[in-house]
mmCIF file of C-alpha atoms in Angstrom:
data_model
loop_
_atom_site.group_PDB
_atom_site.id
_atom_site.type_symbol
_atom_site.label_atom_id
_atom_site.label_comp_id
_atom_site.label_asym_id
_atom_site.label_seq_id
_atom_site.Cartn_x
_atom_site.Cartn_y
_atom_site.Cartn_z
ATOM 1 C CA UNK A 1 107.394 107.379 95.449
ATOM 2 C CA UNK A 2 104.245 105.236 95.487
ATOM 3 C CA UNK A 3 102.169 104.773 98.609
ATOM 4 C CA UNK A 4 100.657 101.593 100.002
ATOM 5 C CA UNK A 5 97.568 102.118 102.150
ATOM 6 C CA UNK A 6 96.248 99.538 104.584
ATOM 7 C CA UNK A 7 92.606 99.336 105.630
ATOM 8 C CA UNK A 8 93.117 96.921 108.484
ATOM 9 C CA UNK A 9 96.558 96.719 110.086
ATOM 10 C CA UNK A 10 96.552 93.372 111.868
ATOM 11 C CA UNK A 11 98.834 90.428 111.156
ATOM 12 C CA UNK A 12 98.705 90.559 107.357
ATOM 13 C CA UNK A 13 98.391 94.332 107.117
ATOM 14 C CA UNK A 14 101.229 94.932 109.556
ATOM 15 C CA UNK A 15 103.445 92.435 107.742
ATOM 16 C CA UNK A 16 102.773 94.077 104.388
ATOM 17 C CA UNK A 17 103.569 97.462 105.912
ATOM 18 C CA UNK A 18 106.945 96.184 107.112
ATOM 19 C CA UNK A 19 107.753 94.680 103.704
ATOM 20 C CA UNK A 20 106.710 97.896 101.963
ATOM 21 C CA UNK A 21 108.868 100.126 104.138
ATOM 22 C CA UNK A 22 111.815 97.770 103.597
ATOM 23 C CA UNK A 23 111.226 98.167 99.848
ATOM 24 C CA UNK A 24 111.223 101.968 100.098
ATOM 25 C CA UNK A 25 107.452 102.388 99.745
ATOM 26 C CA UNK A 26 105.548 104.900 101.869
ATOM 27 C CA UNK A 27 102.804 103.410 104.030
ATOM 28 C CA UNK A 28 99.532 104.754 105.434
ATOM 29 C CA UNK A 29 97.987 102.514 108.085
ATOM 30 C CA UNK A 30 94.415 102.482 109.341
ATOM 31 C CA UNK A 31 92.075 100.334 111.373
ATOM 32 C CA UNK A 32 88.607 100.489 112.891
ATOM 33 C CA UNK A 33 89.838 101.709 116.279
ATOM 34 C CA UNK A 34 91.462 104.988 115.270
ATOM 35 C CA UNK A 35 94.920 106.238 114.200
ATOM 36 C CA UNK A 36 96.099 106.673 117.781
ATOM 37 C CA UNK A 37 95.979 102.893 118.320
ATOM 38 C CA UNK A 38 98.620 102.454 115.605
ATOM 39 C CA UNK A 39 101.252 104.703 117.174
ATOM 40 C CA UNK A 40 103.475 101.785 118.204
ATOM 41 C CA UNK A 41 103.540 100.250 114.735
ATOM 42 C CA UNK A 42 104.127 103.646 113.129
ATOM 43 C CA UNK A 43 107.056 104.266 115.475
ATOM 44 C CA UNK A 44 108.491 100.855 114.603
ATOM 45 C CA UNK A 45 108.173 101.493 110.869
ATOM 46 C CA UNK A 46 109.767 104.916 110.968
ATOM 47 C CA UNK A 47 109.391 108.058 108.867
ATOM 48 C CA UNK A 48 107.900 106.327 105.824
ATOM 49 C CA UNK A 49 104.784 105.375 107.808
ATOM 50 C CA UNK A 50 101.851 107.307 109.212
ATOM 51 C CA UNK A 51 98.428 106.451 110.609
ATOM 52 C CA UNK A 52 95.081 107.717 109.347
ATOM 53 C CA UNK A 53 91.402 106.903 109.236
ATOM 54 C CA UNK A 54 90.274 104.277 106.694
ATOM 55 C CA UNK A 55 88.843 106.997 104.432
ATOM 56 C CA UNK A 56 92.075 108.992 104.612
ATOM 57 C CA UNK A 57 94.152 105.905 103.913
ATOM 58 C CA UNK A 58 91.943 105.013 100.946
ATOM 59 C CA UNK A 59 92.430 108.512 99.565
ATOM 60 C CA UNK A 60 96.214 108.418 100.006
ATOM 61 C CA UNK A 61 97.007 104.994 98.567
ATOM 62 C CA UNK A 62 98.258 104.212 95.079
ATOM 63 C CA UNK A 63 97.562 100.626 96.090
ATOM 64 C CA UNK A 64 95.090 99.914 98.880
ATOM 65 C CA UNK A 65 95.052 96.639 100.789
ATOM 66 C CA UNK A 66 91.785 95.666 102.481
ATOM 67 C CA UNK A 67 92.573 93.300 105.335
ATOM 68 C CA UNK A 68 89.528 93.350 107.597
ATOM 69 C CA UNK A 69 87.354 90.456 108.792
ATOM 70 C CA UNK A 70 85.019 89.505 105.974
ATOM 71 C CA UNK A 71 81.963 90.287 108.102
ATOM 72 C CA UNK A 72 83.069 93.953 108.068
ATOM 73 C CA UNK A 73 83.655 94.375 104.342
ATOM 74 C CA UNK A 74 80.665 96.703 103.937
ATOM 75 C CA UNK A 75 82.420 99.179 106.250
ATOM 76 C CA UNK A 76 85.195 99.730 103.696
ATOM 77 C CA UNK A 77 84.851 103.305 102.351
ATOM 78 C CA UNK A 78 83.551 103.379 98.803
ATOM 79 C CA UNK A 79 84.010 106.855 97.322
ATOM 80 C CA UNK A 80 87.744 107.323 98.123
ATOM 81 C CA UNK A 81 88.542 103.998 96.433
ATOM 82 C CA UNK A 82 86.933 104.824 93.080
ATOM 83 C CA UNK A 83 89.331 103.999 90.247
ATOM 84 C CA UNK A 84 91.918 102.477 92.562
ATOM 85 C CA UNK A 85 93.535 99.054 92.704
ATOM 86 C CA UNK A 86 92.254 97.352 95.854
ATOM 87 C CA UNK A 87 94.020 94.196 97.021
ATOM 88 C CA UNK A 88 91.720 91.969 99.051
ATOM 89 C CA UNK A 89 93.174 89.556 101.624
ATOM 90 C CA UNK A 90 89.845 88.211 102.908
ATOM 91 C CA UNK A 91 88.995 84.641 103.780
ATOM 92 C CA UNK A 92 85.625 83.292 104.860
ATOM 93 C CA UNK A 93 85.500 81.931 108.408
ATOM 94 C CA UNK A 94 81.850 81.211 109.293
ATOM 95 C CA UNK A 95 82.621 80.979 113.013
ATOM 96 C CA UNK A 96 83.891 84.553 112.880
ATOM 97 C CA UNK A 97 81.898 86.027 110.009
ATOM 98 C CA UNK A 98 78.543 84.280 110.397
ATOM 99 C CA UNK A 99 77.008 82.289 107.586
ATOM 100 C CA UNK A 100 77.000 83.951 104.176
ATOM 101 C CA UNK A 101 74.547 81.928 102.042
ATOM 102 C CA UNK A 102 75.976 82.856 98.642
ATOM 103 C CA UNK A 103 79.435 81.732 99.734
ATOM 104 C CA UNK A 104 78.085 78.537 101.267
ATOM 105 C CA UNK A 105 76.331 77.814 97.957
ATOM 106 C CA UNK A 106 79.531 78.657 96.016
ATOM 107 C CA UNK A 107 77.608 81.225 93.985
ATOM 108 C CA UNK A 108 80.298 83.870 94.415
ATOM 109 C CA UNK A 109 83.666 84.498 96.066
ATOM 110 C CA UNK A 110 84.795 86.698 98.932
ATOM 111 C CA UNK A 111 86.548 89.111 96.592
ATOM 112 C CA UNK A 112 83.541 89.290 94.288
ATOM 113 C CA UNK A 113 81.526 90.433 97.311
ATOM 114 C CA UNK A 114 84.035 93.215 97.898
ATOM 115 C CA UNK A 115 83.992 94.118 94.202
ATOM 116 C CA UNK A 116 80.208 94.442 94.353
ATOM 117 C CA UNK A 117 80.635 96.758 97.342
ATOM 118 C CA UNK A 118 83.270 98.799 95.452
ATOM 119 C CA UNK A 119 81.766 99.009 91.938
ATOM 120 C CA UNK A 120 84.162 101.734 90.777
ATOM 121 C CA UNK A 121 87.313 100.097 92.145
ATOM 122 C CA UNK A 122 89.483 97.360 90.654
ATOM 123 C CA UNK A 123 89.654 94.506 93.147
ATOM 124 C CA UNK A 124 92.491 91.979 93.027
ATOM 125 C CA UNK A 125 92.576 88.964 95.337
ATOM 126 C CA UNK A 126 96.009 88.627 96.964
ATOM 127 C CA UNK A 127 97.885 87.722 100.171
ATOM 128 C CA UNK A 128 95.021 85.633 101.592
ATOM 129 C CA UNK A 129 96.620 82.216 101.122
ATOM 130 C CA UNK A 130 99.844 82.603 103.091
ATOM 131 C CA UNK A 131 100.400 82.649 106.860
ATOM 132 C CA UNK A 132 101.596 86.082 107.960
ATOM 133 C CA UNK A 133 104.828 84.744 109.475
ATOM 134 C CA UNK A 134 105.649 83.013 106.204
ATOM 135 C CA UNK A 135 104.806 86.200 104.309
ATOM 136 C CA UNK A 136 107.362 88.011 106.432
ATOM 137 C CA UNK A 137 110.023 85.305 106.184
ATOM 138 C CA UNK A 138 109.900 84.276 102.520
ATOM 139 C CA UNK A 139 110.345 87.624 100.766
ATOM 140 C CA UNK A 140 113.410 87.597 98.510
ATOM 141 C CA UNK A 141 115.164 89.864 95.983
ATOM 142 C CA UNK A 142 114.127 89.556 92.349
ATOM 143 C CA UNK A 143 117.093 87.410 91.316
ATOM 144 C CA UNK A 144 117.021 85.048 94.320
ATOM 145 C CA UNK A 145 116.961 81.357 93.338
ATOM 146 C CA UNK A 146 114.457 80.568 96.103
ATOM 147 C CA UNK A 147 111.986 83.327 95.253
ATOM 148 C CA UNK A 148 108.431 82.421 96.319
ATOM 149 C CA UNK A 149 105.270 83.017 94.283
ATOM 150 C CA UNK A 150 101.844 84.212 95.376
ATOM 151 C CA UNK A 151 98.604 83.809 93.410
ATOM 152 C CA UNK A 152 96.377 86.697 92.394
ATOM 153 C CA UNK A 153 92.973 86.921 90.716
ATOM 154 C CA UNK A 154 91.078 89.848 89.265
ATOM 155 C CA UNK A 155 88.811 90.998 86.464
ATOM 156 C CA UNK A 156 90.937 93.944 85.282
ATOM 157 C CA UNK A 157 94.208 93.108 83.537
ATOM 158 C CA UNK A 158 95.821 96.486 84.223
ATOM 159 C CA UNK A 159 94.906 96.198 87.894
ATOM 160 C CA UNK A 160 96.468 92.748 88.070
ATOM 161 C CA UNK A 161 99.624 94.080 86.440
ATOM 162 C CA UNK A 162 99.751 96.879 89.007
ATOM 163 C CA UNK A 163 99.202 94.414 91.858
ATOM 164 C CA UNK A 164 101.952 92.184 90.448
ATOM 165 C CA UNK A 165 104.311 95.167 90.407
ATOM 166 C CA UNK A 166 103.622 95.811 94.087
ATOM 167 C CA UNK A 167 104.010 92.143 94.990
ATOM 168 C CA UNK A 168 107.285 92.061 93.089
ATOM 169 C CA UNK A 169 108.584 95.048 95.037
ATOM 170 C CA UNK A 170 107.618 93.306 98.274
ATOM 171 C CA UNK A 171 109.730 90.277 97.373
ATOM 172 C CA UNK A 172 107.493 87.783 95.571
ATOM 173 C CA UNK A 173 106.720 86.407 92.125
ATOM 174 C CA UNK A 174 103.116 86.163 90.945
ATOM 175 C CA UNK A 175 100.902 83.462 89.451
ATOM 176 C CA UNK A 176 97.768 84.772 87.733
ATOM 177 C CA UNK A 177 94.848 82.512 88.682
ATOM 178 C CA UNK A 178 92.406 84.292 86.373
ATOM 179 C CA UNK A 179 89.323 86.405 87.126
ATOM 180 C CA UNK A 180 87.768 86.904 90.539
ATOM 181 C CA UNK A 181 85.413 84.011 89.806
ATOM 182 C CA UNK A 182 88.477 81.730 89.969
ATOM 183 C CA UNK A 183 89.813 83.097 93.257
ATOM 184 C CA UNK A 184 88.207 80.155 95.076
ATOM 185 C CA UNK A 185 91.216 78.165 93.880
ATOM 186 C CA UNK A 186 93.317 79.681 96.661
ATOM 187 C CA UNK A 187 90.674 80.261 99.293
ATOM 188 C CA UNK A 188 90.669 78.646 102.734
ATOM 189 C CA UNK A 189 91.296 74.860 102.707
ATOM 190 C CA UNK A 190 92.250 74.757 99.003
ATOM 191 C CA UNK A 191 95.586 73.089 98.082
ATOM 192 C CA UNK A 192 97.177 76.500 97.466
ATOM 193 C CA UNK A 193 96.137 77.775 100.893
ATOM 194 C CA UNK A 194 99.044 77.873 103.422
ATOM 195 C CA UNK A 195 100.365 74.384 102.610
ATOM 196 C CA UNK A 196 102.758 75.275 99.745
ATOM 197 C CA UNK A 197 104.658 77.580 102.106
ATOM 198 C CA UNK A 198 104.762 75.288 105.155
ATOM 199 C CA UNK A 199 107.816 73.153 105.857
ATOM 200 C CA UNK A 200 106.442 70.820 108.519
ATOM 201 C CA UNK A 201 102.904 71.930 109.263
ATOM 202 C CA UNK A 202 101.783 68.719 110.961
ATOM 203 C CA UNK A 203 104.860 68.280 113.108
ATOM 204 C CA UNK A 204 105.490 71.844 114.273
ATOM 205 C CA UNK A 205 102.145 73.564 114.029
ATOM 206 C CA UNK A 206 101.644 76.665 111.950
ATOM 207 C CA UNK A 207 102.933 79.180 114.492
ATOM 208 C CA UNK A 208 106.316 77.441 114.781
ATOM 209 C CA UNK A 209 106.747 76.426 111.157
ATOM 210 C CA UNK A 210 109.738 78.223 109.578
ATOM 211 C CA UNK A 211 108.222 78.188 106.086
ATOM 212 C CA UNK A 212 109.609 77.100 102.751
ATOM 213 C CA UNK A 213 109.817 78.698 99.334
ATOM 214 C CA UNK A 214 107.195 77.795 96.727
ATOM 215 C CA UNK A 215 108.019 78.720 93.147
ATOM 216 C CA UNK A 216 105.576 79.529 90.344
ATOM 217 C CA UNK A 217 105.305 75.906 89.211
ATOM 218 C CA UNK A 218 104.474 74.750 92.743
ATOM 219 C CA UNK A 219 101.759 77.369 93.165
ATOM 220 C CA UNK A 220 100.347 76.814 89.676
ATOM 221 C CA UNK A 221 100.096 73.064 90.351
ATOM 222 C CA UNK A 222 98.298 73.687 93.660
ATOM 223 C CA UNK A 223 95.823 76.001 91.933
ATOM 224 C CA UNK A 224 95.115 73.313 89.352
ATOM 225 C CA UNK A 225 94.412 70.731 92.061
ATOM 226 C CA UNK A 226 91.622 72.813 93.615
ATOM 227 C CA UNK A 227 88.136 71.349 93.484
ATOM 228 C CA UNK A 228 84.764 72.756 94.376
ATOM 229 C CA UNK A 229 82.873 70.976 97.146
#
């Protein structure tokens, strides 16, 4: 059985861990505060889950999700991730992350920064454009008529295929947005960010919104509507 490792086990990481365990995938969780701080989540997830350090999680994962604040991306262990598919959930929030000039100038993308940090890994952008409660609520079996799609981007075709396999097991279809250079199309504030999955965002507020399915055509259209500043 394949193993999903999480470097960062907050809202998105914890949600992905729950979806993975439900799909029969083993999970290794980690965060910056130590394995002991994850004991409650591990107990909730059951025997398929365990906690580890980030380096240990990186070593154990067949897929590794990096879900840390962007300002901390240089703390992601490099050597244990060599050759591995790394799914990056990062978004750029200047108030949290500080100003990053190359992102402000649109010279690169958040996932390209992580790829530069992990030169021997295969980074795929994923899971960054959906609210964690919607990610939990919208997962569906493969043959469900209301199956939702998530965009991915990456420079390695085999890595994207592997990421798509994982995403499929977790309950979602995939829309390939192209290379990492195109991942801005579903970054923060783009049309494909949060809105396709929200039922009544303005009326209810994001935390109370029940979510709605967004098929491949809906997501592909939103990606095509994205514009650079």
